[in-house]
Short mmCIF file of C-alpha atoms in Angstrom, two decimals:
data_model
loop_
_atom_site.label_atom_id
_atom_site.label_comp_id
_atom_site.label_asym_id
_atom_site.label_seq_id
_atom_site.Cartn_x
_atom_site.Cartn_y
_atom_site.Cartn_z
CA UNK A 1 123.92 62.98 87.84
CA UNK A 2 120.68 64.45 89.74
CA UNK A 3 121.65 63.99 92.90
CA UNK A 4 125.41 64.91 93.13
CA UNK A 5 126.37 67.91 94.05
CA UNK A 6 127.25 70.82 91.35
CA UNK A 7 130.67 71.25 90.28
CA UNK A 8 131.71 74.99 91.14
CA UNK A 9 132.06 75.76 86.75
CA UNK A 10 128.37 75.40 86.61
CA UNK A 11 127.34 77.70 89.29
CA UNK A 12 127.32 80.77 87.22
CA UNK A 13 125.41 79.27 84.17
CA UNK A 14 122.53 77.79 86.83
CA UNK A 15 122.75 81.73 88.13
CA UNK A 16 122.03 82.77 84.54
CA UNK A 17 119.30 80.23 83.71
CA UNK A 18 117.25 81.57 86.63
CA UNK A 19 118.18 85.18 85.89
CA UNK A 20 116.73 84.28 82.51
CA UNK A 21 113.76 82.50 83.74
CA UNK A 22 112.94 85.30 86.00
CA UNK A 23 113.15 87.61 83.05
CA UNK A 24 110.65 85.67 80.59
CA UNK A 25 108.12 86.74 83.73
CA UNK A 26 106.14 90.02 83.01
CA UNK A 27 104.17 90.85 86.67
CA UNK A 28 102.17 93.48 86.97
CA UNK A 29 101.37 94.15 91.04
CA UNK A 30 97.80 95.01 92.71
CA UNK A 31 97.94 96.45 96.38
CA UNK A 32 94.45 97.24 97.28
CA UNK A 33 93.19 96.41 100.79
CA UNK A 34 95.35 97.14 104.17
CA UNK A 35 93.49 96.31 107.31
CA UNK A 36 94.59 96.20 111.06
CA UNK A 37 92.35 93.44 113.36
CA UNK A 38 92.46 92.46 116.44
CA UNK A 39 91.05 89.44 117.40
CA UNK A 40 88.80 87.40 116.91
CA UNK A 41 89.04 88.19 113.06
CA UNK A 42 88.42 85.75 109.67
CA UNK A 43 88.74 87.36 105.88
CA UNK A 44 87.50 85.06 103.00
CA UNK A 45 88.88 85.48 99.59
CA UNK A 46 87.00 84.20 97.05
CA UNK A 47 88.17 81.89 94.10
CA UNK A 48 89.24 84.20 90.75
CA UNK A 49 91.07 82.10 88.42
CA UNK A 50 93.19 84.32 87.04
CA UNK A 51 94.70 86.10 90.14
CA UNK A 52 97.46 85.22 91.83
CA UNK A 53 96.38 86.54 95.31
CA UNK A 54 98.82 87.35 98.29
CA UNK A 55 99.02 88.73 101.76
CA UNK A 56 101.52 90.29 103.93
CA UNK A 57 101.72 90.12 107.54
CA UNK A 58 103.02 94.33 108.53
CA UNK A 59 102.95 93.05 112.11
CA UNK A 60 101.16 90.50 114.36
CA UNK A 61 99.96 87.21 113.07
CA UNK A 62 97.71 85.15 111.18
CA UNK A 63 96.94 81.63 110.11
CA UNK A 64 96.32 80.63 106.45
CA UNK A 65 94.49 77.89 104.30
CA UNK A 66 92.98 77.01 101.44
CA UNK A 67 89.05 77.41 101.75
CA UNK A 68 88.46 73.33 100.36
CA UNK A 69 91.40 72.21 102.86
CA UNK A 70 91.48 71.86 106.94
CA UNK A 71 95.40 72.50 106.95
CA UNK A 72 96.45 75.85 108.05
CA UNK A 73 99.60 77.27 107.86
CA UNK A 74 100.98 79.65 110.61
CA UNK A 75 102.20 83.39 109.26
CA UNK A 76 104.47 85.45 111.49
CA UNK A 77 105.33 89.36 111.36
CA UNK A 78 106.79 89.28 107.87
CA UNK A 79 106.08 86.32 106.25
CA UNK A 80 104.18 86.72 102.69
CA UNK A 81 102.09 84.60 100.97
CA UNK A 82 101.17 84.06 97.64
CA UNK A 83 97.58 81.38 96.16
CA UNK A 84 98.52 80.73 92.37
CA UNK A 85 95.88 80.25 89.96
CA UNK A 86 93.19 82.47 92.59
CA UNK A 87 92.24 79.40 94.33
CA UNK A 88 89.38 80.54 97.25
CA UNK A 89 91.12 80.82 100.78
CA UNK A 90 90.74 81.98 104.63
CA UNK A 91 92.85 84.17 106.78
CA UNK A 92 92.39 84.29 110.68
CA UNK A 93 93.61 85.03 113.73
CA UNK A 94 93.75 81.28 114.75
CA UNK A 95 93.64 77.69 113.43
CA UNK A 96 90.32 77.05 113.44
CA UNK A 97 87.51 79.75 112.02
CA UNK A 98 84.54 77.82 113.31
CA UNK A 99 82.75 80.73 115.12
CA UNK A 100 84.38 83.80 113.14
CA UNK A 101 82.30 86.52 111.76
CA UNK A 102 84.18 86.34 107.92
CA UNK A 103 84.94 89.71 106.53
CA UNK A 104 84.66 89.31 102.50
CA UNK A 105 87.66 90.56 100.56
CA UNK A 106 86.43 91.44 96.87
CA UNK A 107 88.16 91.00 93.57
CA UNK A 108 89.82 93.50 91.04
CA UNK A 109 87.09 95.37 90.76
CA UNK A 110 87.25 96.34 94.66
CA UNK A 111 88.50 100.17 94.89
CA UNK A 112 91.67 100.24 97.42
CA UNK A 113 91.14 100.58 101.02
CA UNK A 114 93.70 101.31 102.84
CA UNK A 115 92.98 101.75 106.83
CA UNK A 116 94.88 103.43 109.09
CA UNK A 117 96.58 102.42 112.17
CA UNK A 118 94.49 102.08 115.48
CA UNK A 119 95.23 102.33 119.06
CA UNK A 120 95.35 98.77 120.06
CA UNK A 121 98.73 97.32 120.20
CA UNK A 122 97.62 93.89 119.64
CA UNK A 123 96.58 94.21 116.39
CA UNK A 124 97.53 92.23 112.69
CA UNK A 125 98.16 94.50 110.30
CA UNK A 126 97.64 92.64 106.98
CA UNK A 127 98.25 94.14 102.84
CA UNK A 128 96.74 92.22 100.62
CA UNK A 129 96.73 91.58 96.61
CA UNK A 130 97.17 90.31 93.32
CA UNK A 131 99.40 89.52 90.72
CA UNK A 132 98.75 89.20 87.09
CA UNK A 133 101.17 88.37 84.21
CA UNK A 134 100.96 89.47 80.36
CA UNK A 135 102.60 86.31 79.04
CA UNK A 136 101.31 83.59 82.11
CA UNK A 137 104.04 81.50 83.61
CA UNK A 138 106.46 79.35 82.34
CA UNK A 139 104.97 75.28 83.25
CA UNK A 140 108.53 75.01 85.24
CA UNK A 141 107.01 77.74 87.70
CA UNK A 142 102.89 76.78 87.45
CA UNK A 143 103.60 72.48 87.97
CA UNK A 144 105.28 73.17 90.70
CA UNK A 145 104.62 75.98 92.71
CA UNK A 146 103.01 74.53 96.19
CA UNK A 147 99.01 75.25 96.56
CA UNK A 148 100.17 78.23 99.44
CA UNK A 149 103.33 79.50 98.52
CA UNK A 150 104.81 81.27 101.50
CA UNK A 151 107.96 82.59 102.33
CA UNK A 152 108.92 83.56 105.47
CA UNK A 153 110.88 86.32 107.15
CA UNK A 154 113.05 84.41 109.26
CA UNK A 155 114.11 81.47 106.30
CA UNK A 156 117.39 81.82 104.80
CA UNK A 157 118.31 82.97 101.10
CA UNK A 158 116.64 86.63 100.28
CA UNK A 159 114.98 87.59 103.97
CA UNK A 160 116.68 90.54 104.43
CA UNK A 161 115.82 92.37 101.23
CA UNK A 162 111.90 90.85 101.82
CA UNK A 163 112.26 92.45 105.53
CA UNK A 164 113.53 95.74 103.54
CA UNK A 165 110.66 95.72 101.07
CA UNK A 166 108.19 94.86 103.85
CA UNK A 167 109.07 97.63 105.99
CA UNK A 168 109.10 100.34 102.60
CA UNK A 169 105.46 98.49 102.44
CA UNK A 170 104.75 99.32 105.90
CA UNK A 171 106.06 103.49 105.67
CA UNK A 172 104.28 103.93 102.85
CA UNK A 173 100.59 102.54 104.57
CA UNK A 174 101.50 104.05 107.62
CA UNK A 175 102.21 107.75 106.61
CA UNK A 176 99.82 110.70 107.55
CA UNK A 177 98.86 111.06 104.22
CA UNK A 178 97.04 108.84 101.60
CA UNK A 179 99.86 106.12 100.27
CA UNK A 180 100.50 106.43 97.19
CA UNK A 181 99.02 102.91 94.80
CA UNK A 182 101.29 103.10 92.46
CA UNK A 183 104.77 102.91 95.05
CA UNK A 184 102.79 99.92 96.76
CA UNK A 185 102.41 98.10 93.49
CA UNK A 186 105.36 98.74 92.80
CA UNK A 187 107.34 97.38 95.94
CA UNK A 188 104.75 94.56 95.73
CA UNK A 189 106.20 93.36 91.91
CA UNK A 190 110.12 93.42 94.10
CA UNK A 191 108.92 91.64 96.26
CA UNK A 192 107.22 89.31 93.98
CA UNK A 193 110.82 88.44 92.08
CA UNK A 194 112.64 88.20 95.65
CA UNK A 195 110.03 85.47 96.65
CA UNK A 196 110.34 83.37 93.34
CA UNK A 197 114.24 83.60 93.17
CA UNK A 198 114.26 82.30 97.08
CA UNK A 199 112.12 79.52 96.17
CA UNK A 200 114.24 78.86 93.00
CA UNK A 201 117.09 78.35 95.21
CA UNK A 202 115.50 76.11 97.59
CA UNK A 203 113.76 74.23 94.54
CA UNK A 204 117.38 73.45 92.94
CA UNK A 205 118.64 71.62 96.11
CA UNK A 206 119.01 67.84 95.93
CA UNK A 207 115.80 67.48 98.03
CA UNK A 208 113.90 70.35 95.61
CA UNK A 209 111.00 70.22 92.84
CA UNK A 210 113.63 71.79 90.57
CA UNK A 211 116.74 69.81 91.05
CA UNK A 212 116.75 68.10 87.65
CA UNK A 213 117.34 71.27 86.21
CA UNK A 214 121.22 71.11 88.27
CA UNK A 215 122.26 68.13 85.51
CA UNK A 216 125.09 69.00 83.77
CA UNK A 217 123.66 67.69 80.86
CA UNK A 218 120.86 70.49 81.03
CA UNK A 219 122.85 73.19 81.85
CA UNK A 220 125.21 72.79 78.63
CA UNK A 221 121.51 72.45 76.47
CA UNK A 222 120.20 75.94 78.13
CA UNK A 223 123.47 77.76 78.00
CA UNK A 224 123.47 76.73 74.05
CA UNK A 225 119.84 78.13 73.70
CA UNK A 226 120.36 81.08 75.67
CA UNK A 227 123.59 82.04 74.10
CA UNK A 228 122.88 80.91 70.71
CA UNK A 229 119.01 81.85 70.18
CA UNK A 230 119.77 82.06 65.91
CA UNK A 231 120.97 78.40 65.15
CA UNK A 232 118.16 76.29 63.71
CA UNK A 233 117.96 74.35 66.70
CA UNK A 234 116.02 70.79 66.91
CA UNK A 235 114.97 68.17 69.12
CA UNK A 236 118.06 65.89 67.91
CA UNK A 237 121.01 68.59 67.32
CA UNK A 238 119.76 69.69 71.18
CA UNK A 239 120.01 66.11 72.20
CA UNK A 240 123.65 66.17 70.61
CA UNK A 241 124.58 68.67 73.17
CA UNK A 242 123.29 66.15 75.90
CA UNK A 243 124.65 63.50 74.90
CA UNK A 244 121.61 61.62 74.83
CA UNK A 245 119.00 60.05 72.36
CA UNK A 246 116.51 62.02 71.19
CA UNK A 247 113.22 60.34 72.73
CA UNK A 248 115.54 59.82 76.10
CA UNK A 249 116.42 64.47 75.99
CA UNK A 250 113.07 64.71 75.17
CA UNK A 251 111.74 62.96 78.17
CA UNK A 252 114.62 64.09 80.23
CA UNK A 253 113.88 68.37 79.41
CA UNK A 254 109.84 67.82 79.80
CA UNK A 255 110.50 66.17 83.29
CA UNK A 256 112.73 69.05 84.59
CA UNK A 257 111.27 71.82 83.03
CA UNK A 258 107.57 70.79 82.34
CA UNK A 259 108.05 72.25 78.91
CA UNK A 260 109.27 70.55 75.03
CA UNK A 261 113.06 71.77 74.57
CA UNK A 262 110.99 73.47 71.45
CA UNK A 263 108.09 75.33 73.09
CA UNK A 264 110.86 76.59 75.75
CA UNK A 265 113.09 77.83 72.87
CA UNK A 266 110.38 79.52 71.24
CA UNK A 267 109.74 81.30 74.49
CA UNK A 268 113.28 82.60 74.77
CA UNK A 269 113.36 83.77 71.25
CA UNK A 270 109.67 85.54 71.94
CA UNK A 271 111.32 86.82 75.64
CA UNK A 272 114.46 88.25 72.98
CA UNK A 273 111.99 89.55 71.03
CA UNK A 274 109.82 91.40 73.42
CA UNK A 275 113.21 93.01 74.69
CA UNK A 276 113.96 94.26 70.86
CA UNK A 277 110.12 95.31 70.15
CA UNK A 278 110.04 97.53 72.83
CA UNK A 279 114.09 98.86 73.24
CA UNK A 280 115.19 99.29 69.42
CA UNK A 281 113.69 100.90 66.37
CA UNK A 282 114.79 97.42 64.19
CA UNK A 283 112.61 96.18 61.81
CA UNK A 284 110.33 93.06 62.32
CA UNK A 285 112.65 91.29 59.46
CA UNK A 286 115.52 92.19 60.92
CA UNK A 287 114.59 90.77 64.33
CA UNK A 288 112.91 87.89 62.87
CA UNK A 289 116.75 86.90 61.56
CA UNK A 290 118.57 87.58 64.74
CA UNK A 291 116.63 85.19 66.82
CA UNK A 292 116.37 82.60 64.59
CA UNK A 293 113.57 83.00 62.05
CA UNK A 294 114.03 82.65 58.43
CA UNK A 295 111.26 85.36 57.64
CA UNK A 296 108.97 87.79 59.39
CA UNK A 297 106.30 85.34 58.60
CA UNK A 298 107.39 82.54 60.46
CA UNK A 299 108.23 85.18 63.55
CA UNK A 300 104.87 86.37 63.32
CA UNK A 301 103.19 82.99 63.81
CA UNK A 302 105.37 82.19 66.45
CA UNK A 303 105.46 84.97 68.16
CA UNK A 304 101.43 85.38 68.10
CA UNK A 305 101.75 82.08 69.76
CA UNK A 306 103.60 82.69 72.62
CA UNK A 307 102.61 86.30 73.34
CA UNK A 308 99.09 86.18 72.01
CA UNK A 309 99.76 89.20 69.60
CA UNK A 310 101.19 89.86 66.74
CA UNK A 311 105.04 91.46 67.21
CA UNK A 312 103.41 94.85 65.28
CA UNK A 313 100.53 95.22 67.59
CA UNK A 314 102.95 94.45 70.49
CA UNK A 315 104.99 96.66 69.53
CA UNK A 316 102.64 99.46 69.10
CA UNK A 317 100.87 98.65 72.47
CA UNK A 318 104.91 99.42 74.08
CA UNK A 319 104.78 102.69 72.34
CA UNK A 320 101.74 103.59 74.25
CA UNK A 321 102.43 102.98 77.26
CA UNK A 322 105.68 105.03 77.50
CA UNK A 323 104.27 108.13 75.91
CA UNK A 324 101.37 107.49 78.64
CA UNK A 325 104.52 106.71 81.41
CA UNK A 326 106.16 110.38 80.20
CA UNK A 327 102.94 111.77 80.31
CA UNK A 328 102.37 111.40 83.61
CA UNK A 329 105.86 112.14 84.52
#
């Protein structure tokens, strides 16, 4: 079936299985340097494994590659970029850097900077950041994701709501007084999800990374997890739902979604979890049940393993940060 185009009935469950994709994604966004150049201009960004660093073109231009590669990629007013896994990287005013005095952009450490605009009206004005996620990325996202990921103002899908987070972006660094970090790292996490769900749409076309997630035979298996978190699933009653053999769903659901059909249920029930941790006052047995454990034991081990923590400590560590959230409201 990959391939064929997707009958109309299935449009709403693909809609869903991104939607719940998306929501397994915990971002937490870093605006901290805002410069305007004029040219001749080069920034190097050095590596940093766990960042996921990006850049924003406010206005004016700028070219874009990764520091062990000669290909550059062209950025217009708008366009936003984003280097998984912190790879090291050059901006510039033009193609080729040979000759530019490279300004260093530091790492998390680095206290914001935010400049203010200058005279010249032939300037770039550039934000730049990082991204950093509690629970990493689902494989689906991290195999595939291209080396730069850009998307650009001008593409079709979610442009317009980029353009209207870009230009909040812009007001905020442009205002007489000091902007304010935590609106910026805020609009920076929006525009974070817009970017994915554009390139989720583009990666489900025939032509995409992601199109072997449109078969039909796929979409019944994630609707059944989704819906149905609490049934003892397995590798065979899953393949049932296919309609295939096991060893031939097994092969099928690691090729599309560069997960087991087991690990990515156990991330759905830990995503379910995380949602009842941190929004109800039910017990850990109680939750345990609902998404499919047979004891808080067994939903303590496999929650640990997902999330890293315990569903306790997690659950403590949600407490904290509201009472610190009202506190500062």
């Amino acid at each position: 079936m990959i391939g064929k185009p997707i009958p109309a009935q299935y449009l709403q469950s693909m809609t869903d299985l991104i939607s719940n994709i998306l929501d397994m994604i915990r971002v937490k966004g870093t605006a901290y340097y805002s410069k305007h150049v004029v040219a001749p201009w080069g920034m190097e960004v050095d590596q940093h494994d766990h960042l996921y660093r990006f850049h924003l073109v406010l206005s004016g231009s700028a070219w874009v590659g990764l520091a062990d590669d000669r290909d550059r990629q062209f950025l217009g007013e708008g366009d936003f970029v984003i280097v998984p896994d912190g790879r090291g990287h050059l901006l510039s005013d033009s193609r080729e850097v040979s000759g530019h005095s490279l300004h260093h952009i530091p790492g998390e450490t680095f206290r914001p900077e935010f400049q203010q605009s200058g005279p010249a009206t032939d300037q770039t004005q550039l934000l730049c950041g990082y991204f950093q996620f509690a629970h990493g990325l689902p494989s689906m996202l991290t195999s595939r994701l291209p080396s730069l990921f850009i998307t650009r103002i001008n593409s079709a899908g979610r442009s317009e709501q980029i353009s209207q987070v870009a230009k909040l972006l812009k007001s905020e660094l442009n205002r007489a007084e000091q902007p304010q970090t935590m609106i910026l790292n805020r609009l920076t996490e929006i525009l974070f999800y817009h970017a994915v769900r554009e390139w989720f749409d583009a990666a489900l076309l025939p032509s995409g990374s992601l199109h072997a997630l449109a078969d039909l035979r796929l979409q019944k298996v994630f609707e059944e997890i989704h819906q149905n978190p609490s049934q003892a699933w397995t590798v065979e009653s899953l393949a049932k739902i296919a309609g295939q053999s096991r060893t031939v769903f097994a092969a099928h659901f690691k090729h599309a979604t560069g997960e087991s059909p087991i690990t990515y249920l156990a991330q759905w029930r830990a995503e379910l979890a995380r949602k009842l941790l941190s929004e109800t006052d039910k017990a850990i047995d109680q939750i345990a049940v609902e998404i499919g454990y047979q004891d808080s034991n067994a939903f303590n081990r496999a929650f640990k393993r997902v999330t890293g923590s315990p569903p306790g400590a997690f659950r403590r560590s949600q407490k904290g940060n509201t009472h610190t959230s009202q506190t500062l409201e």
